[in-house]
Coordinates of C-alpha atoms in Angstrom, one line a residue:
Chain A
X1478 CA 22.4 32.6 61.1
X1479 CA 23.6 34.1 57.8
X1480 CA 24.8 30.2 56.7
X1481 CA 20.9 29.2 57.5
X1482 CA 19.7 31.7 55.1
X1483 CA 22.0 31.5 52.6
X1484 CA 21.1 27.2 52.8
X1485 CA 17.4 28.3 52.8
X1486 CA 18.0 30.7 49.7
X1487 CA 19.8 27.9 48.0
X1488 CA 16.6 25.4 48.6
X1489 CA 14.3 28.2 47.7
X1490 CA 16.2 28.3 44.3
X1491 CA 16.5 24.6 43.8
X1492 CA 12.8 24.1 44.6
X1493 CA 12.0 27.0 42.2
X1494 CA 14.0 25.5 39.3
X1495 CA 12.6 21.9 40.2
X1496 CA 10.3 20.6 37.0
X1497 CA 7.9 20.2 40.1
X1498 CA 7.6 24.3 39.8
X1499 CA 8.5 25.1 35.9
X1500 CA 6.3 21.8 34.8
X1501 CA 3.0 22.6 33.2
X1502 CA 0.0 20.2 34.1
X1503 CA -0.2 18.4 30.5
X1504 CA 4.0 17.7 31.2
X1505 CA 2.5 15.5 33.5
X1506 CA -0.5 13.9 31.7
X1507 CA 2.1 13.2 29.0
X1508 CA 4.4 11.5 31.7
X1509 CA 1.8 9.0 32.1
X1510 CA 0.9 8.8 28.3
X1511 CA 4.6 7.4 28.0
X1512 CA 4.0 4.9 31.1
X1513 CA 1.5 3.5 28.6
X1514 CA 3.8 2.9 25.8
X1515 CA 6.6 1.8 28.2
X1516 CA 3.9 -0.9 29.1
X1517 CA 2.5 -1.5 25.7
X1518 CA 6.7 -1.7 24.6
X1519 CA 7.9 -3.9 27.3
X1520 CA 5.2 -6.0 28.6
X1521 CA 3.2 -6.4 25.0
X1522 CA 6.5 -6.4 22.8
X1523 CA 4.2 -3.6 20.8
X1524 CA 7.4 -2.7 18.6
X1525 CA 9.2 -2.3 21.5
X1526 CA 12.8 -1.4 19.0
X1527 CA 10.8 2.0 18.5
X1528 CA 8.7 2.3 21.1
X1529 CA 10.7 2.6 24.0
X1530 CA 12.6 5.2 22.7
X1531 CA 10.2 7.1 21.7
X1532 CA 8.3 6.8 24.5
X1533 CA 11.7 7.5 26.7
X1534 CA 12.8 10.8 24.9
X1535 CA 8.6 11.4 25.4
X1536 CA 9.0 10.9 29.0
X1537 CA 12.2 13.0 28.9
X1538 CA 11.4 15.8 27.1
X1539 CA 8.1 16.4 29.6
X1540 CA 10.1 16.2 32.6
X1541 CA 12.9 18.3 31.4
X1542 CA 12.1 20.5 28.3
X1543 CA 15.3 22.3 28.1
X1544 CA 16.6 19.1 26.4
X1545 CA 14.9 19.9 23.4
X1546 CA 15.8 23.8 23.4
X1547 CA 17.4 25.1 20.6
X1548 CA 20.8 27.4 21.2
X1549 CA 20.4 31.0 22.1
X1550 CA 22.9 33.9 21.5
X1551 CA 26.2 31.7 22.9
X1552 CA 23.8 29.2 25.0
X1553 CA 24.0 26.3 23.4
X1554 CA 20.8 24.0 22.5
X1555 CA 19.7 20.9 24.6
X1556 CA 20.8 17.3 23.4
X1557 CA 17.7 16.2 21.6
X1558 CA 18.0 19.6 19.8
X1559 CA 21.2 18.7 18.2
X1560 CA 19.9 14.9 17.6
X1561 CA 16.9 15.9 16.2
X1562 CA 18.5 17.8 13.3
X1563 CA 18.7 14.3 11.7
X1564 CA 14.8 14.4 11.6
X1565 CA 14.5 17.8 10.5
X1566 CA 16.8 17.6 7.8
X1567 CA 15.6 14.5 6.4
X1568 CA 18.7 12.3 7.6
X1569 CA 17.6 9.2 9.6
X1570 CA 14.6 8.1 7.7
X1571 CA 16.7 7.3 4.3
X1572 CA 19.4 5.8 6.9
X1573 CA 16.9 3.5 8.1
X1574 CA 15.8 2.6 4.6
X1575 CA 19.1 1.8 4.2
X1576 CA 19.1 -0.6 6.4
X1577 CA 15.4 -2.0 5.7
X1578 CA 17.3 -2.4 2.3
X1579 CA 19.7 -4.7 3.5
X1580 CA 17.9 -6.9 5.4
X1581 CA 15.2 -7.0 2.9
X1582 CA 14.8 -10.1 -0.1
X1583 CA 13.1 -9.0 -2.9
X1584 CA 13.3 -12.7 -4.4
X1585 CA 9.6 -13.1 -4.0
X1586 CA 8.4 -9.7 -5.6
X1587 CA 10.9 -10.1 -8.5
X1588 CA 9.6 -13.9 -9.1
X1589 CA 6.2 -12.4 -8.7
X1590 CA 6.0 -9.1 -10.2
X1591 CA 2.2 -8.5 -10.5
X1592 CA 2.6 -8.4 -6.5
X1593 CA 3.6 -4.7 -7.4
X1594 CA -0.4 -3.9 -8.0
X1595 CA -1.2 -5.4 -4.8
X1596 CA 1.2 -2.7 -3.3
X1597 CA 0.0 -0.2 -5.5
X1598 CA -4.2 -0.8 -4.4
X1599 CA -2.9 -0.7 -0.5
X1600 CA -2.0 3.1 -1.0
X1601 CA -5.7 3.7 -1.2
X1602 CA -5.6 4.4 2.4
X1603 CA -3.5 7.2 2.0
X1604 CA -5.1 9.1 -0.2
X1605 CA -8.8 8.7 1.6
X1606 CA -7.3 9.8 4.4
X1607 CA -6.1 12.3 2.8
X1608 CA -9.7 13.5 2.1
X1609 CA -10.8 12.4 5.7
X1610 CA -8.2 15.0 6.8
X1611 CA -9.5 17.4 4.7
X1612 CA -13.2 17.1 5.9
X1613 CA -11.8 17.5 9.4
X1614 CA -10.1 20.9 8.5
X1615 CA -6.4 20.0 8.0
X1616 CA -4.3 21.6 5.9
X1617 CA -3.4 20.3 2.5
X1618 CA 0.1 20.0 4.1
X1619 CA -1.4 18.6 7.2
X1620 CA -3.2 16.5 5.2
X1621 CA -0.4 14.6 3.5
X1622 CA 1.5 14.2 6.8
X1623 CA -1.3 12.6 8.4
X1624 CA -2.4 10.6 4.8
X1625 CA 0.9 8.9 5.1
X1626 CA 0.2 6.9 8.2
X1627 CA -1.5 4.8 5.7
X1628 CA 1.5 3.5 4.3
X1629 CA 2.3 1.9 7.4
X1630 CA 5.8 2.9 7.0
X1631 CA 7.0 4.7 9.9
X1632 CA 10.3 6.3 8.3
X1633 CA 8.5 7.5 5.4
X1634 CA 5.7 9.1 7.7
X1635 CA 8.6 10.7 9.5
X1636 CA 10.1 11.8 6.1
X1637 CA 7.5 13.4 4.9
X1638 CA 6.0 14.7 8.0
X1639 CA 9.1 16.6 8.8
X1640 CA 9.0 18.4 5.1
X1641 CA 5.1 18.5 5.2
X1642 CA 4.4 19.4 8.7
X1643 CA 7.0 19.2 11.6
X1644 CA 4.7 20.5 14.5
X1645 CA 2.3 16.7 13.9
X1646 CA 5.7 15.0 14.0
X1647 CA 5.3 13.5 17.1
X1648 CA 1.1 12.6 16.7
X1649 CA 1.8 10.9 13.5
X1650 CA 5.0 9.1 14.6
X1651 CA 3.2 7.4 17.4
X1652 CA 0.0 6.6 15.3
X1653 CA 1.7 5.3 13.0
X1654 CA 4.0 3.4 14.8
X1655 CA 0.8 1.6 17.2
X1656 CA -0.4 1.1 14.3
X1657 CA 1.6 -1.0 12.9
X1658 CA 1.9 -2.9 16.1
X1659 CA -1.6 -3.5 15.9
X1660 CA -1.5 -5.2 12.3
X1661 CA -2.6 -8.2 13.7
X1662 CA -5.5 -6.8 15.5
X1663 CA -6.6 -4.5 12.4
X1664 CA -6.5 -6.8 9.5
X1665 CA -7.9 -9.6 10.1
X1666 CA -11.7 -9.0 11.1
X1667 CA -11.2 -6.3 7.3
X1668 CA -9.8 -9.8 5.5
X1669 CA -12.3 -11.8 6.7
X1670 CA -15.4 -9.3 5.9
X1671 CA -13.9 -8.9 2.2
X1672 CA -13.4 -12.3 1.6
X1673 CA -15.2 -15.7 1.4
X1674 CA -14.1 -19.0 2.9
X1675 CA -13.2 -20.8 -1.0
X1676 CA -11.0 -17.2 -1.9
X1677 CA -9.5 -17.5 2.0
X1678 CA -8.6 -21.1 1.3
X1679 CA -7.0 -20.7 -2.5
X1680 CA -3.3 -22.5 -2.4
X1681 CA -1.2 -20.7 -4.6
X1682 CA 1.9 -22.3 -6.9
X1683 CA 5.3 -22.5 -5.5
X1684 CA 7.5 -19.3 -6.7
X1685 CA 10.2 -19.5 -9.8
X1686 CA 13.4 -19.4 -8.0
X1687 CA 15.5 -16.1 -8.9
X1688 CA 19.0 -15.8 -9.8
X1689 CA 21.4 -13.7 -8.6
X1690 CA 21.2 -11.5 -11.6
X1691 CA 17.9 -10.8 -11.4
X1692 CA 18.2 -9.7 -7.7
X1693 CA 21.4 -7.5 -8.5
X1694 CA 20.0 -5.8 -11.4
X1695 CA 16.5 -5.1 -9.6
X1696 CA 18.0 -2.6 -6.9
X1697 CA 19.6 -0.7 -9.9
X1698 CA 16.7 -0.3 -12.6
X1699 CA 13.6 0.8 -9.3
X1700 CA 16.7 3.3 -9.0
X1701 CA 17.3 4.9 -11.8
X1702 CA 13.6 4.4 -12.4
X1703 CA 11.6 6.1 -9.6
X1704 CA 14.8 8.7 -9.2
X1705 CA 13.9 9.5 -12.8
X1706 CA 10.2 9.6 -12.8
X1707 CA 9.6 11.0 -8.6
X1708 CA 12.9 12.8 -7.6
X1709 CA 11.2 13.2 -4.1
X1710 CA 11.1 9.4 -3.2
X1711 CA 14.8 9.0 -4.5
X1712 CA 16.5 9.6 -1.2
X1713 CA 14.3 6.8 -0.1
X1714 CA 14.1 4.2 -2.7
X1715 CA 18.0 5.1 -3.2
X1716 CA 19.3 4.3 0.5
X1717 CA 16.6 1.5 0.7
X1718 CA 17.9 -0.1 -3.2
X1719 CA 21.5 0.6 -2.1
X1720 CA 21.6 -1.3 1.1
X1721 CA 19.9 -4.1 -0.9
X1722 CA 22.3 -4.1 -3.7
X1723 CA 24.8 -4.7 -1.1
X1724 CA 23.7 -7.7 0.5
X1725 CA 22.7 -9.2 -3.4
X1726 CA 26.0 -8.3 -4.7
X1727 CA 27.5 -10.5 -2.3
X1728 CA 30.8 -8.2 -2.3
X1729 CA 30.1 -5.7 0.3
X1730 CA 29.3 -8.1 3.2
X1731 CA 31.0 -5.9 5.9
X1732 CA 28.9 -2.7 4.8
X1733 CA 25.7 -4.6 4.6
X1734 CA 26.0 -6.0 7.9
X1735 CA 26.8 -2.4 9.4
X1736 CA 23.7 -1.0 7.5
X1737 CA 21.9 -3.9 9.0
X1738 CA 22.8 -3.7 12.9
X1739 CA 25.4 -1.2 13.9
X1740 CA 24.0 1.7 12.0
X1741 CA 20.5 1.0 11.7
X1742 CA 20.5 0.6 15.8
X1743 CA 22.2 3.9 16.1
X1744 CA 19.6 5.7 14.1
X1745 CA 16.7 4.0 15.7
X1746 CA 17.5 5.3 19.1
X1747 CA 18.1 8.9 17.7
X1748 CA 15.0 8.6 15.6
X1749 CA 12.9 7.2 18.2
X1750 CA 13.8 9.6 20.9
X1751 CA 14.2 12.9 19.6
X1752 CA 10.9 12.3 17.5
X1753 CA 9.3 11.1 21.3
X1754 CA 10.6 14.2 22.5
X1755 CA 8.4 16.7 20.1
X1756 CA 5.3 14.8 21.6
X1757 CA 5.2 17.5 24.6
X1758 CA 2.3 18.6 26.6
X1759 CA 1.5 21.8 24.6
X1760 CA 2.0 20.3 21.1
X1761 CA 0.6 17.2 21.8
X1762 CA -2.4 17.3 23.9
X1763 CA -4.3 19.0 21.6
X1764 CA -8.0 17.8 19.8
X1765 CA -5.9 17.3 16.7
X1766 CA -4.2 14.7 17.8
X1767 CA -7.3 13.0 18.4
X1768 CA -8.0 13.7 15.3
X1769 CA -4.8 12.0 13.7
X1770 CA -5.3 8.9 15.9
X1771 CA -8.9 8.2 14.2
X1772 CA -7.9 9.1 10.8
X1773 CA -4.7 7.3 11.0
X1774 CA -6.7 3.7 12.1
X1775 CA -8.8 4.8 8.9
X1776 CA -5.9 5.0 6.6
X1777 CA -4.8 1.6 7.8
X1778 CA -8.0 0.1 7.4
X1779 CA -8.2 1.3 4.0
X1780 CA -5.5 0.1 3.0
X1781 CA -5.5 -3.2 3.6
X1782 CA -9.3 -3.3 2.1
X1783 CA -8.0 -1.4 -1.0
X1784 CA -5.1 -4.4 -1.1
X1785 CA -7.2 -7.4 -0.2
X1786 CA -10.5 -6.1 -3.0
X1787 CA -7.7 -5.9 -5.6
X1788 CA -6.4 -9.3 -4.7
X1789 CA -9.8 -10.7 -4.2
X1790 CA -10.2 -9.3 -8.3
X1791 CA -6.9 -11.0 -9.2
X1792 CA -8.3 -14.3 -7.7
X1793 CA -11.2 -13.9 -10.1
X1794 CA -9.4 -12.9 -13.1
X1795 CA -6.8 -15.7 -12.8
X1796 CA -9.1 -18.3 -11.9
X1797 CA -8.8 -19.2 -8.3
X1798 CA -5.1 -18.6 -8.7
X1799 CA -4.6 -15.7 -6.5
X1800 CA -5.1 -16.2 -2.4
X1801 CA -6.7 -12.3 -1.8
X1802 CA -5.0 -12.4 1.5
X1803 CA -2.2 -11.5 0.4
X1804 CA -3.0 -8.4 -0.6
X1805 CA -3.3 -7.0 2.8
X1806 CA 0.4 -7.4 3.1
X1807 CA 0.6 -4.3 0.2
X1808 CA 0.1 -1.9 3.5
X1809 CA 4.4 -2.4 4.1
X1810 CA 4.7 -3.1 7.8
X1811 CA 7.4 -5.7 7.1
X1812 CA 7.3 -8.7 7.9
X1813 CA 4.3 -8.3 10.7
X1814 CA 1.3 -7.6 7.4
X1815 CA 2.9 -11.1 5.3
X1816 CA 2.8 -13.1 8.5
X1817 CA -0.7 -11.8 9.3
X1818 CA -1.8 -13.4 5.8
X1819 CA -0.5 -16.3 6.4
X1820 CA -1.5 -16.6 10.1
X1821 CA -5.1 -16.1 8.4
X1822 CA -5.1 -17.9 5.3
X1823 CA -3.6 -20.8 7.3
X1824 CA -6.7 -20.9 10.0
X1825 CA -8.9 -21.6 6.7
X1826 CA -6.3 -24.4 5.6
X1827 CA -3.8 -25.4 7.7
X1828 CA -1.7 -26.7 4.5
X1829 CA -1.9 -23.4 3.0
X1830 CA 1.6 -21.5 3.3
X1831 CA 1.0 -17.9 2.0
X1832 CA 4.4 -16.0 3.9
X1833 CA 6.2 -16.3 0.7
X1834 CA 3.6 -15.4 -1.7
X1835 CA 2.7 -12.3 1.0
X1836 CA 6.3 -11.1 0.6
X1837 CA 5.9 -9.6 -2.6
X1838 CA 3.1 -7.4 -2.0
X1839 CA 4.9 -6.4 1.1
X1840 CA 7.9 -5.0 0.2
X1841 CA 6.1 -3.7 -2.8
X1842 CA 4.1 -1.9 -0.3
X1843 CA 7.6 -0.4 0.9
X1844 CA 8.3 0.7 -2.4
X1845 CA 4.3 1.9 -3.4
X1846 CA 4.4 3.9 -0.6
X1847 CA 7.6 5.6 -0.9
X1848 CA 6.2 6.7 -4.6
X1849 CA 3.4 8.2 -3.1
X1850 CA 5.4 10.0 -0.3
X1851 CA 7.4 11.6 -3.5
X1852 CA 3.7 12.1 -4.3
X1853 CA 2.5 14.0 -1.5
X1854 CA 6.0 16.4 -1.2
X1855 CA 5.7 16.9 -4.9
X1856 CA 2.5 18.5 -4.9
X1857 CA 2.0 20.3 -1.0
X1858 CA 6.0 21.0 -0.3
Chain B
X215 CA -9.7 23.6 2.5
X216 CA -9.1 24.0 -1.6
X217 CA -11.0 21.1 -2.6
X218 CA -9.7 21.1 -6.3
X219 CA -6.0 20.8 -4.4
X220 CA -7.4 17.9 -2.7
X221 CA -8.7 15.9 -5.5
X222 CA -5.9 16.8 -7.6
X223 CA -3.5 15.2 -5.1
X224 CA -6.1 12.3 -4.4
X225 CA -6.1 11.7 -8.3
X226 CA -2.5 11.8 -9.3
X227 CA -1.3 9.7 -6.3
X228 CA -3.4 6.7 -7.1
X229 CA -2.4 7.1 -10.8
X230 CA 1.3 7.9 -10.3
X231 CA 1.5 5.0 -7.9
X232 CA 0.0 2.5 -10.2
X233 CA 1.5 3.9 -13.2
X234 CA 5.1 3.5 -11.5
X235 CA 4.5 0.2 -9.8
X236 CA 2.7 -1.0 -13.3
X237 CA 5.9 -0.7 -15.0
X238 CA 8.0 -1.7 -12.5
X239 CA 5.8 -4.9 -12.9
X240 CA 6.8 -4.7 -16.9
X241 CA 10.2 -4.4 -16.8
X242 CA 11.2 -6.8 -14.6
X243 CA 8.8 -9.6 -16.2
X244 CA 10.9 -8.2 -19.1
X245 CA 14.0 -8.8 -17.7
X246 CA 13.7 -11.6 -16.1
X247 CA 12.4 -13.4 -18.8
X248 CA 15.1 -12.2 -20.6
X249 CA 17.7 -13.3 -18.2
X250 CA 16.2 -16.4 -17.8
X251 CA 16.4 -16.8 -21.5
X252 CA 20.1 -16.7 -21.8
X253 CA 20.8 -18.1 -18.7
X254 CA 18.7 -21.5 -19.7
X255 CA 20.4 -21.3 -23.0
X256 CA 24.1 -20.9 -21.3
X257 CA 23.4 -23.8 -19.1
X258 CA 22.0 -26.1 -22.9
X259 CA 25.6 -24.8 -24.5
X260 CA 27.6 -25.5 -21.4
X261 CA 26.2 -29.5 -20.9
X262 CA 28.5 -32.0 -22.7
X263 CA 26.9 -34.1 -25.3
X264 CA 26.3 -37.5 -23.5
X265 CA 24.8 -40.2 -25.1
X266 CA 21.5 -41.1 -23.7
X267 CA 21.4 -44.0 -21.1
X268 CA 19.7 -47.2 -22.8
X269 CA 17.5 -47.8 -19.6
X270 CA 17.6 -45.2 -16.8
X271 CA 18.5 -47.0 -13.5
X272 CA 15.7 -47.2 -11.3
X273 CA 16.6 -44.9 -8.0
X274 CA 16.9 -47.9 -5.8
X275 CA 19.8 -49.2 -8.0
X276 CA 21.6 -46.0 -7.2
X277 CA 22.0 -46.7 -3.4
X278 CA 24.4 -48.8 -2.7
X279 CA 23.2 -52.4 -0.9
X280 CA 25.6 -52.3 2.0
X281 CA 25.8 -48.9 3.9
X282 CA 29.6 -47.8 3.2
X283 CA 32.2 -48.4 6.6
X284 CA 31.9 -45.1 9.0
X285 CA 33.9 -44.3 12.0
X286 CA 31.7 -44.4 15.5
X287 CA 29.0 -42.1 15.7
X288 CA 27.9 -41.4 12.7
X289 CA 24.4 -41.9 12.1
X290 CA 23.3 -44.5 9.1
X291 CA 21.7 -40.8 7.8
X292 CA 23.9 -39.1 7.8
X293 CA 26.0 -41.9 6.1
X294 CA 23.4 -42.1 3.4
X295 CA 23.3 -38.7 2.7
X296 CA 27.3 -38.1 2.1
X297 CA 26.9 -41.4 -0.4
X298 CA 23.7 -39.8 -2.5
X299 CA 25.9 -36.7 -2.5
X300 CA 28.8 -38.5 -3.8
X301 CA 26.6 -40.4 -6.5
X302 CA 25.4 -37.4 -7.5
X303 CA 28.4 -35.5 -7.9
X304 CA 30.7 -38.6 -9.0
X305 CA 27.7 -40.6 -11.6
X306 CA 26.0 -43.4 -10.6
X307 CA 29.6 -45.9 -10.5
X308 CA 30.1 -44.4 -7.9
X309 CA 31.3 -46.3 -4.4
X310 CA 31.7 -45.1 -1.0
X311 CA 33.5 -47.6 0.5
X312 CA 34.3 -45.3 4.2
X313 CA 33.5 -42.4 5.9
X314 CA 35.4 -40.7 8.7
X315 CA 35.5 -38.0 10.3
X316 CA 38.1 -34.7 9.7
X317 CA 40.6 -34.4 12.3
X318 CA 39.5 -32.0 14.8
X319 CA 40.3 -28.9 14.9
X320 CA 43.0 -27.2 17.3
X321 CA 41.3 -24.9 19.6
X322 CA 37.7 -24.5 20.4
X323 CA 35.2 -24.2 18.1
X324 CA 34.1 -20.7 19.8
X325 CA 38.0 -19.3 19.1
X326 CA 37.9 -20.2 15.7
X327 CA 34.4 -18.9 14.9
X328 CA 35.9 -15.6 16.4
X329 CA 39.1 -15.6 14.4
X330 CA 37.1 -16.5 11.3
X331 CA 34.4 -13.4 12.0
X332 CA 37.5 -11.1 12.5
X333 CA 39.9 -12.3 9.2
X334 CA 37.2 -13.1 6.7
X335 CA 37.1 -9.2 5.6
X336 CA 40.6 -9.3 5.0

């Protein structure tokens, strides 16, 4: 009899301790949030690199919340506390850059420079969003965490999201992040609408090729530049120009191809799910995040219309030498923005071959929105 | 919300971005035309003084009339291409007279590629 009750006691205390008791309702309505963007990861290939993590450490972190607890007298913290130090202290985003850096040419931007105002005008979205945010009641700090969705840069919203605000860490993460999955569904229909059929169809001239040089000695001078003028982006613009200064000197192979897979892998899935993991029920299921979701499809419309109006001026001022489409690509998400003006430009004219030409603005999006990041944490940090 | 924080920040983003990115643009239109420059008049110094040609050769002149002798298997194409290489390279004397093919290599291909991937570094 006494063996009974002490095995009815036990199941009394593992039923008790069960997530089924300690859960909260919202645990469970965030459960099936990250079903979605298990679907949206592995059945739409929706960024699935970043998704699935982050939707896994989401799924995680609701069913079991301990995982996330930080350490208590001698209790030591969960897992994704200890990972998600790397967030908090600013590591993983520059890490990433790092390896954005080496897997990224800057050829076309450098044989192209005006392409740098192209990324410059798609930063517009950031800062009316900013004010959108601000109409809505966010804090100024708020505000430049949710603002930088529109550079459609997901490290850099992390970055300065985790200085700016940590609590919208996981709201902004995944907004930004869809997002950029759903370039291809955003842009076009805001192209189309600022453009007409003769700027759509513009062919542009082949680019100069670059030497070697000029690609070594780019990653140097946006360094000491931007770390000179913005100290805030430099941990950015630094890891992003060092891991492409060593894939252009051509003497650090083995370190470039680390940045480029073995590191840049590790840091995804620590990024991914330990910034999943803040989404929980309580800090996620909130009005505001509603609120980030509009504002952030705001910024990224804005954006790409403040890129495609300054293209659209360049094709004017040059003469019908200028495609505006590629201004859309200024909003970063690289490659997925430059393959969206040429998917686009080439529906107008099939011989029309705009990828190369939509480079530029696109990794000068990287760069135009790391600037404004060192912006934003200049000013409300 | 402090609107005159707001503005401030919405004002000095859009100009430090565009004054940043505007001289980004400047310098390295500077540089590269300046690299450009001395590399275009590196390649003039570097060119040995030959005598113009009294007629250029018209380009069908430079392929040779009878395809050059080339073990089985390889393809007229590919036979074409190693001669235009070698006319390049060589001047337009230049006679392939037979192509074969390396002796293969000891192994397979997947062993070396492996070896190669783990030495190169080294």
């Amino acid at each position: 009899m006494e063996i009974l009750s002490s095995f009815w006691n036990a199941v009394v205390k593992i039923a008790q301790s069960s997530g089924f008791a300690t859960n909260d309702w919202r645990n469970y309505i965030m459960v099936a949030i990250a079903c979605v963007l298990f679907y949206l990861a592995i059945k739409k290939k929706f960024e699935p690199l970043l998704l699935l993590p982050i939707a896994f450490g989401m799924l995680l972190v609701n069913l079991y919340p301990p995982i996330m607890a930080s350490p208590k007298g001698s209790e030591a913290g969960g897992l994704f506390y200890y990972l998600y130090l790397g967030v908090k202290l600013g590591i993983y985003p520059p890490l990433i850059f790092l390896g954005v850096g080496a897997m990224t040419d800057f050829g076309p931007l450098i044989s192209n420079p005006k392409s740098f105002l192209l990324g410059a005008a798609a930063q517009l979205g950031i800062f009316i969003t900013f004010v959108g945010a601000a109409l809505l009641g966010f804090a100024p700090k708020e505000c430049g965490s949710i603002a930088i969705i529109g550079g459609a840069d997901g490290p850099t919203s992390i970055f300065v999201t985790s200085k700016l605000a940590p609590k919208l860490l996981g709201s902004v993460a995944i907004a930004a992040y869809s997002y950029m999955a759903l370039v291809p569904i955003i842009q076009p229909p805001i192209m189309k609408a600022l453009t007409t059929k003769k700027e759509r169809m513009v062919q542009m001239e082949q680019l100069r090729p670059v030497s070697k040089l000029e690609k070594i000695l780019f990653p140097i001078i946006v360094t000491i530049l931007i770390s000179l003028l913005l100290p805030d982006a430099a941990p950015l613009v630094g890891m992003l120009m060092l891991g492409n200064l060593m894939k252009e000197s051509g003497v650090a192979d083995r370190l470039s191809k680390t940045a480029q897979n073995e590191l840049m892998n590790i840091i995804t899935i620590f990024l991914g799910t330990t910034v999943g993991a803040t989404a929980t029920g309580t800090s996620f299921l909130s009005p505001s995040t509603i609120k980030i979701i509009v504002l952030g499809l705001f910024a990224f419309a804005f954006g790409t219309a403040g890129g495609v109006l300054l293209g659209k001026l360049m094709c004017h001022a040059t003469g019908y030498k200028v495609n505006p489409l590629i201004g859309s690509a200024g909003v970063s998400a690289v490659p997925m923005a430059a393959r969206v003006s040429q998917k686009v430009g080439q529906e107008e004219n099939p011989g029309n071959f705009l990828l190369m030409h939509a480079m530029g603005p696109n990794v000068a999006g990287v760069i135009g929105s790391a600037v404004a990041a060192g912006v934003l944490l200049n000013i409300l940090a | 919300m402090d609107w005159q924080l707001c503005w401030t920040v919405v004002i000095t983003g859009l100009v430090v971005v565009f004054v940043v990115l505007i001289c980004l643009t400047y310098i390295i239109k500077g540089y590269g035309a300046i690299i450009n420059g001395i590399q275009t008049r590196h390649s003039k110094n570097n060119r040995p003084d030959v005598p113009a040609p009294e007629q250029k050769p018209a380009a069908a002149d430079l392929v040779p009339s009878a395809s050059p002798a080339s073990d089985e298997g390889i393809p007229q194409e590919i036979a074409a291409v190693i001669a235009a290489a070698a006319v390049y390279c060589a001047g337009p004397d230049a006679v392939v007279t037979h192509i074969s093919r390396a002796p293969r290599q000891t192994g397979s291909a997947w062993r070396t590629a492996g070896l190669l991937e783990n030495t190169r570094p080294f």
